[in-house]
mmCIF file of N, CA and C in Angstrom:
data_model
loop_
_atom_site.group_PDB
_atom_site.id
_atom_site.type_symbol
_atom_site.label_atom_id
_atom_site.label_comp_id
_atom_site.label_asym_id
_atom_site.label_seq_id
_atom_site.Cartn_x
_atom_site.Cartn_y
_atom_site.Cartn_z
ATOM 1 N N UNK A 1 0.845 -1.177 0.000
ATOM 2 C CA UNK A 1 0.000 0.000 0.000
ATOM 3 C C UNK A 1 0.889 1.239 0.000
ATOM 4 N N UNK A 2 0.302 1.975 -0.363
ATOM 5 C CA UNK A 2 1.062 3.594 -1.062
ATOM 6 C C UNK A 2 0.078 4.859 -0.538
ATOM 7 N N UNK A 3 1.101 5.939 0.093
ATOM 8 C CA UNK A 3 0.110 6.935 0.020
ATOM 9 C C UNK A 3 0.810 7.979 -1.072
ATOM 10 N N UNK A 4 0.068 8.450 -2.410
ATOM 11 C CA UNK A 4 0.567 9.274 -2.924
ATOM 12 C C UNK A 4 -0.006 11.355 -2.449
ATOM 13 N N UNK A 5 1.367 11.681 -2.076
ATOM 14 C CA UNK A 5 1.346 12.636 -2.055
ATOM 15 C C UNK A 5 1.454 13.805 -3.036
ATOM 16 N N UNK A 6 0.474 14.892 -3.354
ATOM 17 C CA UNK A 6 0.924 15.664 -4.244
ATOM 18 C C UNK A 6 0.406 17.247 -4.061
ATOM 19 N N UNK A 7 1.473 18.144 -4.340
ATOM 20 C CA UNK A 7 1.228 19.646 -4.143
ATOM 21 C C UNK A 7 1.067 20.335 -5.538
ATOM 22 N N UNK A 8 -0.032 20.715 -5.403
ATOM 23 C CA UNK A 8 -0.745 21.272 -7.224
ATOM 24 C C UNK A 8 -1.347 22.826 -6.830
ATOM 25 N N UNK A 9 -1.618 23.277 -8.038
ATOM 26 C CA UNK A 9 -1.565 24.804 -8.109
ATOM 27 C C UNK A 9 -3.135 24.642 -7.906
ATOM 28 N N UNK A 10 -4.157 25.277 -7.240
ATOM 29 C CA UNK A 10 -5.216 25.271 -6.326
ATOM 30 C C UNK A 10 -6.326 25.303 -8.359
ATOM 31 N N UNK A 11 -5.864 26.409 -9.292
ATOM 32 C CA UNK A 11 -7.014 26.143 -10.016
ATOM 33 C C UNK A 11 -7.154 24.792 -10.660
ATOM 34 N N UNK A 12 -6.087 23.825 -10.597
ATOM 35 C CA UNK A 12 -6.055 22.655 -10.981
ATOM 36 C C UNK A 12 -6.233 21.334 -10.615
ATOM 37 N N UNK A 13 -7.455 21.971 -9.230
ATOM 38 C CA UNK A 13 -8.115 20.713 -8.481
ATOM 39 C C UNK A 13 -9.294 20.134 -9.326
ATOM 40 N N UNK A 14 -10.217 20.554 -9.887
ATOM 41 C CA UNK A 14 -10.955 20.000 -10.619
ATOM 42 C C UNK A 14 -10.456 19.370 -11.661
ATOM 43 N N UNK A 15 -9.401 19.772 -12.446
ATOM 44 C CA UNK A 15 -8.749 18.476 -13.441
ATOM 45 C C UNK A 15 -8.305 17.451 -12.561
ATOM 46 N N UNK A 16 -7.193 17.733 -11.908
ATOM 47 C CA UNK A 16 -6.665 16.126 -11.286
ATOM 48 C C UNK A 16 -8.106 15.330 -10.917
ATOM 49 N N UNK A 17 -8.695 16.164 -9.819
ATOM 50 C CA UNK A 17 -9.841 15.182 -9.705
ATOM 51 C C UNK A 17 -10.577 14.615 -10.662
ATOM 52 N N UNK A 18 -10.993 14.682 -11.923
ATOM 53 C CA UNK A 18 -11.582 14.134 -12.673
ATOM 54 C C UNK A 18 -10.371 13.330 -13.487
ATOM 55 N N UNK A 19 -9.429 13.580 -13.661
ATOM 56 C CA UNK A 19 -8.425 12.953 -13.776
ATOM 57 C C UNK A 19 -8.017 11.212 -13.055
ATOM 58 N N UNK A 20 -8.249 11.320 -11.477
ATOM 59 C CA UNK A 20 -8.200 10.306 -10.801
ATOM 60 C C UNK A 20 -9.400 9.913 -10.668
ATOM 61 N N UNK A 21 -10.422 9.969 -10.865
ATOM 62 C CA UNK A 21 -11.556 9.771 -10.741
ATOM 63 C C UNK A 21 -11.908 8.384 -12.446
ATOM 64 N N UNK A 22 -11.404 8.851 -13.225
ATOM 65 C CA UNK A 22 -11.162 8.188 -14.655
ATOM 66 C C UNK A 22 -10.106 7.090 -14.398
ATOM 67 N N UNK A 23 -9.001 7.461 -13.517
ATOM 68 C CA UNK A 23 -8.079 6.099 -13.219
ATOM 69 C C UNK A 23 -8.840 5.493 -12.323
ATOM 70 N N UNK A 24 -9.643 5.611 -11.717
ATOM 71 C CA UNK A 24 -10.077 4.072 -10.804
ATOM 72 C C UNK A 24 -9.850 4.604 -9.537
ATOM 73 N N UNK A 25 -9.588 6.196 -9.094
ATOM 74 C CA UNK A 25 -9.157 6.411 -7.301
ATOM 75 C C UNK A 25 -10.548 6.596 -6.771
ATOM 76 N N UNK A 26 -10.838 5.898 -5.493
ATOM 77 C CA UNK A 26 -12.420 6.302 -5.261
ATOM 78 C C UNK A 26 -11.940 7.460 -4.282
ATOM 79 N N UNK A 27 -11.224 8.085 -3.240
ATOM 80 C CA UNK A 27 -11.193 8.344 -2.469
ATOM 81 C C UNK A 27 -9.685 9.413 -2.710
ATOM 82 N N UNK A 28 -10.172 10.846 -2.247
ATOM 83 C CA UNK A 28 -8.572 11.833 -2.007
ATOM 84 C C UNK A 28 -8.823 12.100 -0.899
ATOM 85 N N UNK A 29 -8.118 12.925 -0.254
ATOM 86 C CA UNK A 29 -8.078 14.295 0.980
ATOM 87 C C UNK A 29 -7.498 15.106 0.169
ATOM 88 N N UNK A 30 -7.575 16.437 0.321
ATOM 89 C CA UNK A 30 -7.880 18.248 0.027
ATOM 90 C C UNK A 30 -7.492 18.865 0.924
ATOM 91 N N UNK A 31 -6.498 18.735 1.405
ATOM 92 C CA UNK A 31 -5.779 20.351 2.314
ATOM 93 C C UNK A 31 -5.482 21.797 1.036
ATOM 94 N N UNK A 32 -5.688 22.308 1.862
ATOM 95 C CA UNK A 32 -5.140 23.817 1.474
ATOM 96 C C UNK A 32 -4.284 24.040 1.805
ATOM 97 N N UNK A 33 -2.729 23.979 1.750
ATOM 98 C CA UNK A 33 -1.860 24.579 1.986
ATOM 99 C C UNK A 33 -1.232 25.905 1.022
ATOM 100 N N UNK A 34 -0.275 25.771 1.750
ATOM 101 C CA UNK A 34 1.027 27.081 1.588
ATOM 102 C C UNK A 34 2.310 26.849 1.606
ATOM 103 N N UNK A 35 3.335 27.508 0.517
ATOM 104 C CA UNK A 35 4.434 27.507 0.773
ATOM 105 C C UNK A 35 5.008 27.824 -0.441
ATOM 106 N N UNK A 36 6.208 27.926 -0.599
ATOM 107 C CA UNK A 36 7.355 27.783 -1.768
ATOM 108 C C UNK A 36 8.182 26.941 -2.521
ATOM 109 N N UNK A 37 9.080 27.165 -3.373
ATOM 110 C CA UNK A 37 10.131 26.427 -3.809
ATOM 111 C C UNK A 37 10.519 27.263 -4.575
ATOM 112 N N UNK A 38 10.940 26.765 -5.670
ATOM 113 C CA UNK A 38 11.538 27.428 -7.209
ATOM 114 C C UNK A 38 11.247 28.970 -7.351
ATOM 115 N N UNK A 39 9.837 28.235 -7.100
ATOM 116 C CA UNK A 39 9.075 30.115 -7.662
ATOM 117 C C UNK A 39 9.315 31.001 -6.459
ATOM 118 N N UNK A 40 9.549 31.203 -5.379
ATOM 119 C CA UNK A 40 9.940 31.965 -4.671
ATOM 120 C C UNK A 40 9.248 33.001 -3.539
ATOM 121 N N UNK A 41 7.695 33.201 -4.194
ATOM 122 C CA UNK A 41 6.825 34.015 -3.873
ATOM 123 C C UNK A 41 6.649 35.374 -5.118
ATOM 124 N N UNK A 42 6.411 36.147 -4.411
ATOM 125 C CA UNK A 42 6.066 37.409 -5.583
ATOM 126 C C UNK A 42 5.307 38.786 -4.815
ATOM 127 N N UNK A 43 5.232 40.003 -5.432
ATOM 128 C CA UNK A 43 5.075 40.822 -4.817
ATOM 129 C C UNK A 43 3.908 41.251 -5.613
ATOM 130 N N UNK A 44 2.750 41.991 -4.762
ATOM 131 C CA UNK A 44 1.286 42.420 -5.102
ATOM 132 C C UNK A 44 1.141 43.527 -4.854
ATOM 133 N N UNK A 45 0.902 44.214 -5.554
ATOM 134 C CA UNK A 45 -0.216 46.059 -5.208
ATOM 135 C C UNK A 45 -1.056 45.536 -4.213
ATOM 136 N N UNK A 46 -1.206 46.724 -3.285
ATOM 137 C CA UNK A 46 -2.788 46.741 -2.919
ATOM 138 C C UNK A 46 -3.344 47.880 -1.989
ATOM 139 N N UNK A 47 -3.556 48.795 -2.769
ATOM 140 C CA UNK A 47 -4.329 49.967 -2.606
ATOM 141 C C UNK A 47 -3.223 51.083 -2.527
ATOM 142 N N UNK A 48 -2.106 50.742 -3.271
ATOM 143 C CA UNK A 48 -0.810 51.542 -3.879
ATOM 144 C C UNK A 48 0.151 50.941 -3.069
ATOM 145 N N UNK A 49 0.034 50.255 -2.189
ATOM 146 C CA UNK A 49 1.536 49.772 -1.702
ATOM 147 C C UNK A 49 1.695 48.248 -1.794
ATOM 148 N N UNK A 50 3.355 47.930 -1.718
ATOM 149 C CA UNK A 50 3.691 46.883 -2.533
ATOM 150 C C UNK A 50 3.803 46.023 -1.286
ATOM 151 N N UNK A 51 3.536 44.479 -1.966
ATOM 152 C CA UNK A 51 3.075 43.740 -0.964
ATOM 153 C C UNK A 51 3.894 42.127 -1.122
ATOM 154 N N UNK A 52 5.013 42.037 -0.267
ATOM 155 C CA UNK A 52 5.479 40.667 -0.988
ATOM 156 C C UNK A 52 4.806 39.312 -0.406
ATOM 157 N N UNK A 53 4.467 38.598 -0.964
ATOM 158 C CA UNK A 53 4.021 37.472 -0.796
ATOM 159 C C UNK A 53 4.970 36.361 -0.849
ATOM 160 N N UNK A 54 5.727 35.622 0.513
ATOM 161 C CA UNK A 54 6.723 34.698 0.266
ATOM 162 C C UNK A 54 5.641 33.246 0.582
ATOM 163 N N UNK A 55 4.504 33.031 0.701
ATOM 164 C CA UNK A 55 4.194 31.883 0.919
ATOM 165 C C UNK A 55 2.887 31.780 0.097
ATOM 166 N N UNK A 56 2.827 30.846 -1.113
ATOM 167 C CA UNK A 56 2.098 30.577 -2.321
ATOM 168 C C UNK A 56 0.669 29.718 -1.964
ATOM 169 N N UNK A 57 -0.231 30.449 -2.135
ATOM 170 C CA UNK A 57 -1.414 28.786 -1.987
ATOM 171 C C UNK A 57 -1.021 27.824 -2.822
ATOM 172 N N UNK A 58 -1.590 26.329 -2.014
ATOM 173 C CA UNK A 58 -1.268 25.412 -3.132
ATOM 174 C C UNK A 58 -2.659 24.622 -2.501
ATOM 175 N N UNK A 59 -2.871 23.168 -3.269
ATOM 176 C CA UNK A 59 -3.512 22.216 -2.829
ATOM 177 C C UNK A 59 -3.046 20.858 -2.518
ATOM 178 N N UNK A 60 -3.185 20.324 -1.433
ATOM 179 C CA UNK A 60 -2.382 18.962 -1.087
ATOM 180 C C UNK A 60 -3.237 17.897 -1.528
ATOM 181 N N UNK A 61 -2.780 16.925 -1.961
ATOM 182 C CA UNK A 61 -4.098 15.802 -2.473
ATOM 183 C C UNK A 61 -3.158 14.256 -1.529
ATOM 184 N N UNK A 62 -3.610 13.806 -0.952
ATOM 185 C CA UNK A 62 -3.055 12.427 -0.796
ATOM 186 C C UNK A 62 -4.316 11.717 -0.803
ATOM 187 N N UNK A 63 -3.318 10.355 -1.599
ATOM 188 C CA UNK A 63 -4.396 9.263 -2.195
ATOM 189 C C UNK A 63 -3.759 8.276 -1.533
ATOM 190 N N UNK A 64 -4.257 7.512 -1.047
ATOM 191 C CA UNK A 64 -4.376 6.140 -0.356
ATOM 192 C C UNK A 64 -4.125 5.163 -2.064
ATOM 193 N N UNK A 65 -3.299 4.031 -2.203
ATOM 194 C CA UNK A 65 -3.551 2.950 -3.725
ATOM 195 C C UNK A 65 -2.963 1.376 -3.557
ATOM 196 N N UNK A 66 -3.145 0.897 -3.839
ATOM 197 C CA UNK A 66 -2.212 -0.482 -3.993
ATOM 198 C C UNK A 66 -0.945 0.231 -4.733
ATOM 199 N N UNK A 67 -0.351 -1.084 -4.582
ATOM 200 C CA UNK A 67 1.057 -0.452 -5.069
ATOM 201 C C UNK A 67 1.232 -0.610 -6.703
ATOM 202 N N UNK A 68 0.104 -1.353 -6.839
ATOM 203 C CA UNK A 68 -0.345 -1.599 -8.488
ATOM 204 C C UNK A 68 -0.534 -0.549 -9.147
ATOM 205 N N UNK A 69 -1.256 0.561 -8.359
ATOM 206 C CA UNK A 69 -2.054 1.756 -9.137
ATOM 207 C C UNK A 69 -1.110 2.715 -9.077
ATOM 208 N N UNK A 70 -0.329 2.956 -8.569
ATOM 209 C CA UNK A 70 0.871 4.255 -8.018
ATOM 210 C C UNK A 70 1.251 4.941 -9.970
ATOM 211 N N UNK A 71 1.773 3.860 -10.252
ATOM 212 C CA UNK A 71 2.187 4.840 -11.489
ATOM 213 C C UNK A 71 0.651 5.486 -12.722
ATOM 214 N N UNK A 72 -0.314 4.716 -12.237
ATOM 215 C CA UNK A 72 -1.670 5.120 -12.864
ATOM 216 C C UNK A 72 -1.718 6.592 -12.321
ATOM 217 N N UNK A 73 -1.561 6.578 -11.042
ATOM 218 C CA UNK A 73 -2.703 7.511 -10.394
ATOM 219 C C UNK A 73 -1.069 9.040 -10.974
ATOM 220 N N UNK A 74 0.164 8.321 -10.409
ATOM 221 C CA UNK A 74 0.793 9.627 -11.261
ATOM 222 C C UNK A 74 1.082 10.224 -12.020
ATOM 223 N N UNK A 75 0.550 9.443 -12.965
ATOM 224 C CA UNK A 75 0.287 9.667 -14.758
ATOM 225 C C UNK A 75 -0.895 10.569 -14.521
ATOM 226 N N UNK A 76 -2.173 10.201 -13.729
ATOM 227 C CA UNK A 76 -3.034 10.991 -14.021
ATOM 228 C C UNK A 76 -2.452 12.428 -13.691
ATOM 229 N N UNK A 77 -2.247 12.713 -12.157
ATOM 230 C CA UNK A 77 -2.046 14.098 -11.926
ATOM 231 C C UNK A 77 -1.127 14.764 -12.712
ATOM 232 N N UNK A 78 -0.170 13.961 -13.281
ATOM 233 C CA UNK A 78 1.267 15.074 -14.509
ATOM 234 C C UNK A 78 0.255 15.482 -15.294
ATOM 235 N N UNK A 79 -0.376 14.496 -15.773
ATOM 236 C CA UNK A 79 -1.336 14.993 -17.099
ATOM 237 C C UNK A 79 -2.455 16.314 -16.752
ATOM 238 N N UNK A 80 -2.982 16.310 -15.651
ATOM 239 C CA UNK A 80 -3.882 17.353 -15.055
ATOM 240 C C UNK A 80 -3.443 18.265 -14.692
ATOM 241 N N UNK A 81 -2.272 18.624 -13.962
ATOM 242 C CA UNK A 81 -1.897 19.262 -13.347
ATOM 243 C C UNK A 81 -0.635 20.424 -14.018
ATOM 244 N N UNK A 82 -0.103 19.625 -14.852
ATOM 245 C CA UNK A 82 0.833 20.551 -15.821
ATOM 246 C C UNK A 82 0.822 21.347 -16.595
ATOM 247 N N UNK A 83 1.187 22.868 -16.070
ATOM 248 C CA UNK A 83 0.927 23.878 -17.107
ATOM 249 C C UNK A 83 2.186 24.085 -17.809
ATOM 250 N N UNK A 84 3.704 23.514 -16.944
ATOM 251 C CA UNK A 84 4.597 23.499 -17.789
ATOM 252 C C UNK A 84 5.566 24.787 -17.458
ATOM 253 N N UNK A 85 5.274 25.596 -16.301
ATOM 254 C CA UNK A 85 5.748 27.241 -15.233
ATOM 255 C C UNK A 85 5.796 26.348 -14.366
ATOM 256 N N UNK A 86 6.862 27.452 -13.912
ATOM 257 C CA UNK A 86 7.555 27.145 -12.459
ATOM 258 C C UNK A 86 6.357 26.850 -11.840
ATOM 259 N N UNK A 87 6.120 26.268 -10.466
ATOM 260 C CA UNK A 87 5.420 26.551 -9.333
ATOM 261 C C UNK A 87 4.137 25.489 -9.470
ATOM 262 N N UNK A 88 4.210 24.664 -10.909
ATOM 263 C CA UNK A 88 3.379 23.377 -10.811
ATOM 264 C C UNK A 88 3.269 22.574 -9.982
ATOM 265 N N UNK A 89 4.199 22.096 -8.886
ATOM 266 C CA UNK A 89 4.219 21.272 -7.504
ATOM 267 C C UNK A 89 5.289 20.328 -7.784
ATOM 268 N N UNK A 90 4.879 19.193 -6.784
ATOM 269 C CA UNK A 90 5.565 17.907 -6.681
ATOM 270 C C UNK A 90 4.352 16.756 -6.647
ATOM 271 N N UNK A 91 4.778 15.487 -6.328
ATOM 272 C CA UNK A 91 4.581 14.329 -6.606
ATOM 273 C C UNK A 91 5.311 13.402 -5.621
ATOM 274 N N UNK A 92 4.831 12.839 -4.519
ATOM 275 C CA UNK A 92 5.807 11.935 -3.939
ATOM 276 C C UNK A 92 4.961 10.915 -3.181
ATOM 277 N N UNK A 93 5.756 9.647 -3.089
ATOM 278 C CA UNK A 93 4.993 8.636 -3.032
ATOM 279 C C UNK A 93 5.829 7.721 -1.531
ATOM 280 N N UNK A 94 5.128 7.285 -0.236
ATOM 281 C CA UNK A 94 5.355 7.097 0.605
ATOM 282 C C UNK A 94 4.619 5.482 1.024
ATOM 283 N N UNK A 95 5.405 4.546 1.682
ATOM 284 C CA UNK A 95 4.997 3.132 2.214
ATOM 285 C C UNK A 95 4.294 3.046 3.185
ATOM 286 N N UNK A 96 3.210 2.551 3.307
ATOM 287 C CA UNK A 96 1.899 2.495 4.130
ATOM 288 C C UNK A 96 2.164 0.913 4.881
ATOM 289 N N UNK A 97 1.893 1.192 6.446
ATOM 290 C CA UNK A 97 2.296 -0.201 7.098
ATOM 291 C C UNK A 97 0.808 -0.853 6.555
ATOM 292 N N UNK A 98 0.109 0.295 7.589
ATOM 293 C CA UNK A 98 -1.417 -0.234 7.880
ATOM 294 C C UNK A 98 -2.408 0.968 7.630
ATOM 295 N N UNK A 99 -3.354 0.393 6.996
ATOM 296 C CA UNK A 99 -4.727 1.009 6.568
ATOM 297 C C UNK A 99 -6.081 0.581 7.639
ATOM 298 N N UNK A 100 -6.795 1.347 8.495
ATOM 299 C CA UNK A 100 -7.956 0.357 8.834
ATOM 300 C C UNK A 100 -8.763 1.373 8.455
ATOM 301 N N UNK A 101 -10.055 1.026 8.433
ATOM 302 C CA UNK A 101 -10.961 1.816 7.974
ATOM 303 C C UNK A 101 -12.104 1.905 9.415
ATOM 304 N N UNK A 102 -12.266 2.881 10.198
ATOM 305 C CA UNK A 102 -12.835 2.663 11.372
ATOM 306 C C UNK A 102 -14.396 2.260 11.157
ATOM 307 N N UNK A 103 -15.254 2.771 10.049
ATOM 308 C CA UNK A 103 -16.777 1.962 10.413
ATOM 309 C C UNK A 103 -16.891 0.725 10.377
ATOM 310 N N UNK A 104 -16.070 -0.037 9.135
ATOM 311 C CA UNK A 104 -16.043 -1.576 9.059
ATOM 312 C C UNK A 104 -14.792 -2.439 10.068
ATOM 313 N N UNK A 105 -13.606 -1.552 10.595
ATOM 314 C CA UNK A 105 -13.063 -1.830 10.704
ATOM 315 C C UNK A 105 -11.998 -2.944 9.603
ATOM 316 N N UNK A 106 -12.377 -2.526 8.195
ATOM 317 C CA UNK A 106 -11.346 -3.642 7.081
ATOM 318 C C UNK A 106 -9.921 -3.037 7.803
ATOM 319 N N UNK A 107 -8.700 -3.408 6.911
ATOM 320 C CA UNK A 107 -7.348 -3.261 7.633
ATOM 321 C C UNK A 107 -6.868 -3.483 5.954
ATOM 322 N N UNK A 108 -5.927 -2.717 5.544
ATOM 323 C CA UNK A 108 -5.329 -2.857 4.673
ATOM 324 C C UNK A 108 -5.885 -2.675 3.376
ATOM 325 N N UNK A 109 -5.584 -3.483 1.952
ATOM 326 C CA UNK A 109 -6.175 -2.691 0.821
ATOM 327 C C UNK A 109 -7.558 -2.794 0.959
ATOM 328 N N UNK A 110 -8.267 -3.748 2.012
ATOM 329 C CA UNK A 110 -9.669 -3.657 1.932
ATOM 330 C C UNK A 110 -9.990 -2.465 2.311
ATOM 331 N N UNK A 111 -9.488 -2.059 2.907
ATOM 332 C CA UNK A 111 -10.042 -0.454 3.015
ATOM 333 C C UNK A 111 -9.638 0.646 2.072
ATOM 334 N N UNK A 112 -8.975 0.717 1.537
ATOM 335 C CA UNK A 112 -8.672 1.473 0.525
ATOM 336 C C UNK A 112 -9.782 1.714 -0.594
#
């Protein structure tokens, strides 16, 4: 089992999601985060004075998969998610001991 992690530019939640939704993922989580890399931040007007912005919205998606689906599900998000500018995100993929699912209590890919 796999949890794929991924940080995407916030207007490009409705593609990935329909994106993974077409590979077979029944299930994401949706944080809102913040932060940087490459792109650095950037500076904004606002109401004549200049305003730097060092911490970027983004959207966090982690997907729960077998270890079967991992390169499916990251094919989907490159494909959704890429505008091809700095500040498109990352992609990273982490080893899952145990899964339980608390209403049924399943344990592992049954819960997934």
């Amino acid at each position: 089992m796999k949890k794929v992690t991924a940080i995407i530019k916030p207007f490009k939640l409705d593609d990935v999601r329909e994106a993974l939704t077409e590979a077979g993922v029944h299930g994401l989580t949706v944080s809102e985060v913040r932060g940087f890399g490459r792109q650095r931040g950037h500076t904004e007007l606002y109401r004549g004075a200049e305003y730097r912005i060092d911490f970027l919205p983004k959207v966090q998606l982690d997907i729960l998969v077998t270890a079967s689906q991992v390169d499916l599900v990251i094919d989907a998000i490159l494909k959704a998610a890429q505008t091809g500018k700095v500040g498109d995100g990352k992609i990273w993929v982490q080893d899952l001991e145990t899964v339980v699912r608390i209403r049924t209590e399943e344990r592992d890919e049954d819960a997934i």
